Short mmCIF file of C-alpha atoms in Angstrom, two decimals:
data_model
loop_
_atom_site.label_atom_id
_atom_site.label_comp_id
_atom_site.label_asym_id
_atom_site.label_seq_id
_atom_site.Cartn_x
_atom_site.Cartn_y
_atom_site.Cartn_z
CA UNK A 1 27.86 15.47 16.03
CA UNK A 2 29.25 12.00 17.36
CA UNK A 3 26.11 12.14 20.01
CA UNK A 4 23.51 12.52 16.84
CA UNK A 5 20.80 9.86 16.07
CA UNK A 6 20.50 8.94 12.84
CA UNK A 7 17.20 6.19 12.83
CA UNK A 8 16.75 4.50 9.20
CA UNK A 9 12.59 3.32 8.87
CA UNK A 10 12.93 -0.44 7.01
CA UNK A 11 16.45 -0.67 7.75
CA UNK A 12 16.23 -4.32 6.04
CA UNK A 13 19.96 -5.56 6.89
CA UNK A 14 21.28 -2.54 8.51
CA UNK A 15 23.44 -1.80 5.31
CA UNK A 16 22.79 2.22 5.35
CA UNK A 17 23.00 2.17 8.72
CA UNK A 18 26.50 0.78 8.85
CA UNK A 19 27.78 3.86 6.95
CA UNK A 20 27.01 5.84 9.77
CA UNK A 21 27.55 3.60 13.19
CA UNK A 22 31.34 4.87 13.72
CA UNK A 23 30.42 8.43 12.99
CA UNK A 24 27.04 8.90 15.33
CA UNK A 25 24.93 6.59 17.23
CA UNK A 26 22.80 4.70 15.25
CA UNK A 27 19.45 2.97 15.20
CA UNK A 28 17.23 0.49 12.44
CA UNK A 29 13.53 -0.71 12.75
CA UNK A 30 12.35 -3.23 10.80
CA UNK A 31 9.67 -5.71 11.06
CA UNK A 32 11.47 -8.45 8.86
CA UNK A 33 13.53 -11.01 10.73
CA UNK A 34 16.76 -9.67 8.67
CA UNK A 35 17.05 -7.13 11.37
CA UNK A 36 19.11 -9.65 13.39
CA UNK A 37 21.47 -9.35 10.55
CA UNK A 38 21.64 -6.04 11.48
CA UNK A 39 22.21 -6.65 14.96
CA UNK A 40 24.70 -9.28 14.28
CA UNK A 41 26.81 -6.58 12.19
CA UNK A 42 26.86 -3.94 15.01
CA UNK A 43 24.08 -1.79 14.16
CA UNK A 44 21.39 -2.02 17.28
CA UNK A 45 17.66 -2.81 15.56
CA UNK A 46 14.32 -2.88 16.52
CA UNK A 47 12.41 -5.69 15.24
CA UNK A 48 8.94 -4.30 14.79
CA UNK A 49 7.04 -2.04 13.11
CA UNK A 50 6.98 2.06 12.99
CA UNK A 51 4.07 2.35 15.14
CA UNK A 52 3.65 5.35 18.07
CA UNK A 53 4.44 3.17 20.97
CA UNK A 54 7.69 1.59 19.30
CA UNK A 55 8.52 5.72 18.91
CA UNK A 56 7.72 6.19 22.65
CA UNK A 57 9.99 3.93 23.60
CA UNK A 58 13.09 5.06 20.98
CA UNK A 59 12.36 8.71 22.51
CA UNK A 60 12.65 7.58 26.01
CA UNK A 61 16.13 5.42 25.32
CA UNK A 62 17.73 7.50 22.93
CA UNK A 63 16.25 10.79 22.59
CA UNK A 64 15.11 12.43 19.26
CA UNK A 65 16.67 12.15 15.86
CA UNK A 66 19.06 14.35 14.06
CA UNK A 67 18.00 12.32 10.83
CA UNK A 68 15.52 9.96 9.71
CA UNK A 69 16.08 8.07 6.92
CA UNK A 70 13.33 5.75 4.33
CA UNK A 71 14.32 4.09 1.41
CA UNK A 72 12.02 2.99 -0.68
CA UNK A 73 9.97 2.64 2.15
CA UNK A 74 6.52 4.82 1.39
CA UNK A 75 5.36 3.22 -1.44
CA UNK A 76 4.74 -0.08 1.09
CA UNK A 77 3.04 1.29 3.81
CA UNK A 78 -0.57 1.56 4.21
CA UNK A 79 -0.89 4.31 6.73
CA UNK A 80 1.09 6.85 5.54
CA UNK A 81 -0.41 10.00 7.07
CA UNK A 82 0.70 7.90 10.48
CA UNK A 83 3.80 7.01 9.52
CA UNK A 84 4.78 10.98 8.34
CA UNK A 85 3.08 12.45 11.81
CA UNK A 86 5.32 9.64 13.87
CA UNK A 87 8.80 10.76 11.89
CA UNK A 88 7.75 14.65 13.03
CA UNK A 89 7.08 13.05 16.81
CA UNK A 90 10.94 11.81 16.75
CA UNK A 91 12.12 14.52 14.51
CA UNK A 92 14.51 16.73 16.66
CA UNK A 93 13.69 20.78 16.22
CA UNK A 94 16.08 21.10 13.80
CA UNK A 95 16.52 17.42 12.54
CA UNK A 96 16.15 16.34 8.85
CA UNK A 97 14.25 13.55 7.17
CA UNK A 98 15.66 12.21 3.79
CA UNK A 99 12.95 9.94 1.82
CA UNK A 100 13.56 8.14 -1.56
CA UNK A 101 10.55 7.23 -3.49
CA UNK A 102 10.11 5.69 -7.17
CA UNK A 103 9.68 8.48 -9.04
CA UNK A 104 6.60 8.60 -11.36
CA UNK A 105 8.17 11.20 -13.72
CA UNK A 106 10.76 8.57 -15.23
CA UNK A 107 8.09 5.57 -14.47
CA UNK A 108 6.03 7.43 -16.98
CA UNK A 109 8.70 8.73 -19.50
CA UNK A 110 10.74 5.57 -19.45
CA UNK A 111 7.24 3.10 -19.74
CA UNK A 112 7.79 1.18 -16.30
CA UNK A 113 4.69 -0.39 -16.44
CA UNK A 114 6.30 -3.48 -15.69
CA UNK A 115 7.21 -1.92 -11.68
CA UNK A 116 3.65 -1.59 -10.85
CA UNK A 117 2.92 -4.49 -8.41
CA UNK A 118 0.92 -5.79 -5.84
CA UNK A 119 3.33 -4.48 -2.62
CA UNK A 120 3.66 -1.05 -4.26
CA UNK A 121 -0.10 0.58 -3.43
CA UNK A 122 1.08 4.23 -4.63
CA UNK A 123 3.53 5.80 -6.87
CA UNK A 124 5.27 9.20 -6.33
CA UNK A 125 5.45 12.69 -7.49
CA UNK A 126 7.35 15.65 -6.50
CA UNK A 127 3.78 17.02 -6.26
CA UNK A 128 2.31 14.39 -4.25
CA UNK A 129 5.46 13.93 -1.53
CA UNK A 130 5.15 18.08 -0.59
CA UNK A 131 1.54 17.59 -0.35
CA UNK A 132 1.71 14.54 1.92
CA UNK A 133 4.57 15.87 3.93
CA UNK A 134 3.28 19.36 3.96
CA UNK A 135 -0.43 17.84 5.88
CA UNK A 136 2.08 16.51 8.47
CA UNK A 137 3.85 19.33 9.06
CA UNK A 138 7.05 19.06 7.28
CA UNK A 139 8.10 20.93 4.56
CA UNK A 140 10.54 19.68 1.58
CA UNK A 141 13.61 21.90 1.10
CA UNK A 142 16.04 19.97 -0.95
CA UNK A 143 14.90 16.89 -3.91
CA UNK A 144 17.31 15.42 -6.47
CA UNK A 145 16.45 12.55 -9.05
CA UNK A 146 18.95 9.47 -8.24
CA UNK A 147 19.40 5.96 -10.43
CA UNK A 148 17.96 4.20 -8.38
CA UNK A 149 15.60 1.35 -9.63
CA UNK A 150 15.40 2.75 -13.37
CA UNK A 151 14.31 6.34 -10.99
CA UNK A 152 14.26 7.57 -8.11
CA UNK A 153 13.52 10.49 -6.21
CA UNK A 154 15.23 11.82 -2.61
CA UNK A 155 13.61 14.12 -0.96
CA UNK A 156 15.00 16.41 2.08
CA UNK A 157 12.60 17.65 4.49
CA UNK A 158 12.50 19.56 7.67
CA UNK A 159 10.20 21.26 9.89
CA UNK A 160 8.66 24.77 8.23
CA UNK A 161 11.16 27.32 8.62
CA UNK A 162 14.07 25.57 9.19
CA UNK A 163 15.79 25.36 6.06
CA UNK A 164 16.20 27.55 3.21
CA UNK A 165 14.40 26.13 0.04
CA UNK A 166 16.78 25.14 -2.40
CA UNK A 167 16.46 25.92 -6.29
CA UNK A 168 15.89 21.74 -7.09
CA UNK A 169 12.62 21.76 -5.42
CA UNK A 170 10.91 24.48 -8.22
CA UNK A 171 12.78 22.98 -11.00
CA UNK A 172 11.43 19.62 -10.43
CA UNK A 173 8.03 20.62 -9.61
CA UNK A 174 8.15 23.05 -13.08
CA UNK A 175 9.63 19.75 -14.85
CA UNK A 176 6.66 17.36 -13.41
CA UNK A 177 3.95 20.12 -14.65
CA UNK A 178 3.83 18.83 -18.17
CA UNK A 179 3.82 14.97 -17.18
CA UNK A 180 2.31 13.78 -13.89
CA UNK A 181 -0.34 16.76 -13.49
CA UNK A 182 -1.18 16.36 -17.18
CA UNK A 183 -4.49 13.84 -17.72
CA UNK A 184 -3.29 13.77 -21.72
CA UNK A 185 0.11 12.27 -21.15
CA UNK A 186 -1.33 9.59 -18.29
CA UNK A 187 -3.47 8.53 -21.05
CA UNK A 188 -0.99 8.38 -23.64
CA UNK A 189 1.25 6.31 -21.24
CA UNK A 190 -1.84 3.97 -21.01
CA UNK A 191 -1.75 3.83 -24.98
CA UNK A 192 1.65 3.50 -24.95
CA UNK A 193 1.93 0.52 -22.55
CA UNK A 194 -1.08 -1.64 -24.64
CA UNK A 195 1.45 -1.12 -28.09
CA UNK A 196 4.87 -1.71 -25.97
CA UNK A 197 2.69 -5.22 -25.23
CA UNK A 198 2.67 -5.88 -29.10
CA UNK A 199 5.75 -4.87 -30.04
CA UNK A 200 7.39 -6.97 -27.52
CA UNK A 201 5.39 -10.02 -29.09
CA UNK A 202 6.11 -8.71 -32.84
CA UNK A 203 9.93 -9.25 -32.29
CA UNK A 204 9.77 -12.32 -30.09
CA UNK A 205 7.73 -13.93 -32.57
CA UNK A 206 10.10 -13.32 -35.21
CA UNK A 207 12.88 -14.88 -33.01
CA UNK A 208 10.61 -17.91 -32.57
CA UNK A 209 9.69 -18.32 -36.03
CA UNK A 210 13.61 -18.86 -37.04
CA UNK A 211 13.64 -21.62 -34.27
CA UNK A 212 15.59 -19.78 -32.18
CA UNK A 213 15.76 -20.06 -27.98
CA UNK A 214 15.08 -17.52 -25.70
CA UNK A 215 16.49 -17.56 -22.12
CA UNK A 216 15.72 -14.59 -19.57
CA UNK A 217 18.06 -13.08 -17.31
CA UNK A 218 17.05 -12.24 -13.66
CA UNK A 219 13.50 -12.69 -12.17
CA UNK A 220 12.93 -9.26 -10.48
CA UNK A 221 9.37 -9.10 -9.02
CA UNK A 222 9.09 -6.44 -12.33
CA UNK A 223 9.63 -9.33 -14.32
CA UNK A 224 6.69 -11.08 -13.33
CA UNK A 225 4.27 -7.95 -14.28
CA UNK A 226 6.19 -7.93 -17.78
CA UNK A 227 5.95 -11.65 -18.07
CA UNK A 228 2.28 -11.64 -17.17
CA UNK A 229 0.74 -8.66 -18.91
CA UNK A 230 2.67 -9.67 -22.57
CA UNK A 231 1.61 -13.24 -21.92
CA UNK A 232 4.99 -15.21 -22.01
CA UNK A 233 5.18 -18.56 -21.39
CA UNK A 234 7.11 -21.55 -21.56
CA UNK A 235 6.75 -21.83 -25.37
CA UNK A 236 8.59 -18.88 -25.53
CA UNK A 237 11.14 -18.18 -23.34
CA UNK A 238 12.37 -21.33 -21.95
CA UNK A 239 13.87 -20.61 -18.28
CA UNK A 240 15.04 -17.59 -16.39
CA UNK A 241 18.36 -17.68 -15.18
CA UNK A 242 19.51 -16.22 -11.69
CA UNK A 243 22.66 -16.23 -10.04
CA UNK A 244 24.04 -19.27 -7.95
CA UNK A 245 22.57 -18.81 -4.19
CA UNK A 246 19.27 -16.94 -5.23
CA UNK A 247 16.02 -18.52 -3.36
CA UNK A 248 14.14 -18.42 -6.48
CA UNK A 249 16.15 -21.39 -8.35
CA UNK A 250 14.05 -24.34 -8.34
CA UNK A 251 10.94 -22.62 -8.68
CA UNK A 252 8.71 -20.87 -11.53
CA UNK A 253 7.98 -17.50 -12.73
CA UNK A 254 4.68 -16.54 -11.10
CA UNK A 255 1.51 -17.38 -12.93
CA UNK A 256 3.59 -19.64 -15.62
CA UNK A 257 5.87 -22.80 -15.79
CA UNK A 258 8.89 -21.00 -16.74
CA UNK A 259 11.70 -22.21 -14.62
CA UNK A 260 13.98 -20.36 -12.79
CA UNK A 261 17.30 -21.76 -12.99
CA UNK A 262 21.04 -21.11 -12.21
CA UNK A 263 22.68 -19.01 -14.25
CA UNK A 264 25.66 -21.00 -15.51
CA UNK A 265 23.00 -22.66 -18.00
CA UNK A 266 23.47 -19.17 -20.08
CA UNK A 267 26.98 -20.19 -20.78
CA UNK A 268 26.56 -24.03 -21.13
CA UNK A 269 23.84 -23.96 -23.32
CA UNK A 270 24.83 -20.69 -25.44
CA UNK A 271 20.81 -19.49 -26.59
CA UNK A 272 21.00 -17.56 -28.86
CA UNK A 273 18.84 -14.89 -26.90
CA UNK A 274 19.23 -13.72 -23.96
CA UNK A 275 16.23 -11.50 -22.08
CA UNK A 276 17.32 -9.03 -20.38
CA UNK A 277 14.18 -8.66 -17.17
CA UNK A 278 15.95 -6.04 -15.38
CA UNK A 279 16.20 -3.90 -18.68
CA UNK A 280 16.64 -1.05 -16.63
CA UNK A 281 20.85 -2.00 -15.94
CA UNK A 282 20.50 -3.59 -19.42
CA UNK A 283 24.02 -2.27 -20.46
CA UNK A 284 25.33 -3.16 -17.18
CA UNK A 285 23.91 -6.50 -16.95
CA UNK A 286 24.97 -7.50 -20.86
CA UNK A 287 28.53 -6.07 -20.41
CA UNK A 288 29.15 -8.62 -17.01
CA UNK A 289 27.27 -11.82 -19.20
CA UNK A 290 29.76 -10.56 -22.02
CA UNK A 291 32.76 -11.20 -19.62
CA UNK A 292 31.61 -14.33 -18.31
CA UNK A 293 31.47 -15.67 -22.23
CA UNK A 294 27.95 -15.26 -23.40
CA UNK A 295 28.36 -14.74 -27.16
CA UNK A 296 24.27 -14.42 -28.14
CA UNK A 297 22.56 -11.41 -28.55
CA UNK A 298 20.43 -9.37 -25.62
CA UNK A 299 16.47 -8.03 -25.81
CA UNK A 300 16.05 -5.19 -24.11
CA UNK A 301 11.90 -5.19 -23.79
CA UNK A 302 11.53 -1.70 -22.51
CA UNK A 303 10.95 1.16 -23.13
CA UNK A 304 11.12 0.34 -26.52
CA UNK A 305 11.78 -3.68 -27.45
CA UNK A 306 15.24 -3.85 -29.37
CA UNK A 307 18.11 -6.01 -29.52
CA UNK A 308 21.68 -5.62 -28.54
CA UNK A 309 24.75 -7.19 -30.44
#
């Protein structure tokens, strides 16, 4: 209904939120200075954290929430438990919360080794989402796997009882059984991610060896896991290229001297390589360099390292 809340946890810029601000009434926290963005666009903020008296005080203004939103907001926060038992306290009886988590299944099946960094302290299951959200007294009714960076995972919840439990939930806890829950495959996803290390350094090195130059594409914070645990450096790929406006031009790749530079370089210089960090948009991101008149050829360095025409 048009007098609905809908309250988005880390609502960054206010950019889901604006999907919904001529529809229902509307409302973003977020402890980042971007919320005046937000503001700025129409979409009222709070600039603070989730924390129980910021809660009081949305409860006492606006009442409780048809829906709670949190993108890619749980694998951040410290005190989860807290965070879960505060989203019940503004829950309405009947309300819904929808939470979208990197989702370990394709993480492990897909080798994204190269996602697992310092501001992520957990990465989650269907298994471990309806155990945390179960403790706190909500239970998960609805979950679909979405694209979302290389894969995600939304989740529907409500309180017990409210909803009937859709079909997806058992299917993608039956599909998890074999991966996440299974000690074997962990460990062979360990083994797998020490040989992806020197395959990647088998093919660059026969690049290198023909005198050839490597330039990589977009510096990600995933980049700077891949470009640390392989041990690239300077000597081997020679700059990473972002797009004109990006804060990160003029500076280096994290624990190297590789420069990050703007990306008209690619087509000025014509490398004969091109290194594609965000692998996981690979065809995506090759297809647009394509356009703009890149004519080398692309590495894609997970999950397998290969190289596209």
């Amino acid at each position: 209904g048009k007098n609905d809340l809908v309250v988005d946890i880390g609502s960054n810029d206010g950019n889901l939120l604006s999907n919904f601000k001529d529809s229902h009434r509307v409302l973003g926290i977020t402890p980042e200075e971007i919320g005046k963005i937000a503001i700025e666009r129409g979409v009222p903020t709070i600039i603070d954290y989730f924390k129980e008296d910021v809660v009081d005080k949305i409860r006492k203004k606006y009442g409780k929430a048809k829906v709670i939103t949190a993108t890619n907001v749980f694998a951040h926060i410290e005190n989860i438990n807290e965070v879960v038992k505060l989203v019940l306290d503004l829950l309405d009886e009947d309300g819904v919360f929808i939470s979208e988590s990197h989702y370990l299944y394709p993480l492990i099946q897909t080798l994204q080794y190269d996602t697992i960094y310092h501001e992520h302290l957990r990465y989650y299951s269907l298994h471990s989402l309806k155990y945390l959200l179960e403790q706190n007294g909500l239970e998960i009714f609805h979950a679909k796997e979405i694209p979302t960076h290389g894969g995600s995972i939304r989740v529907y919840a409500a309180r017990k009882g409210t909803y009937k439990i859709q079909d997806t939930v058992a299917k993608l806890l039956y599909k998890e059984e074999k991966t996440v829950l299974d000690k074997n495959k962990l460990l062979e996803f360990k083994r797998k991610v020490v040989l992806s290390k020197l395959e990647i350094h088998s093919l660059l090195l026969s690049i290198k060896k023909q005198g050839k130059r490597i330039y990589g594409i977009g510096a990600p914070s995933r980049a700077s896991t891949l470009i640390n645990y392989v041990g690239i450096d300077d000597g081997i790929v020679d700059c990473v290229l972002e797009v004109k406006g990006s804060h990160k031009i003029g500076k280096y790749m994290p624990g190297t001297l590789i420069p990050v530079l703007e990306e008209s370089k690619l087509f000025e210089d014509q490398p004969e390589y091109a290194l594609l960090l965000s692998w996981h948009i690979a065809d995506e991101l090759a297809s647009k360099l394509k356009e703009k008149g890149f004519q080398g050829k692309f590495i894609v360095p997970l999950p397998k390292p290969q190289i596209l025409q």
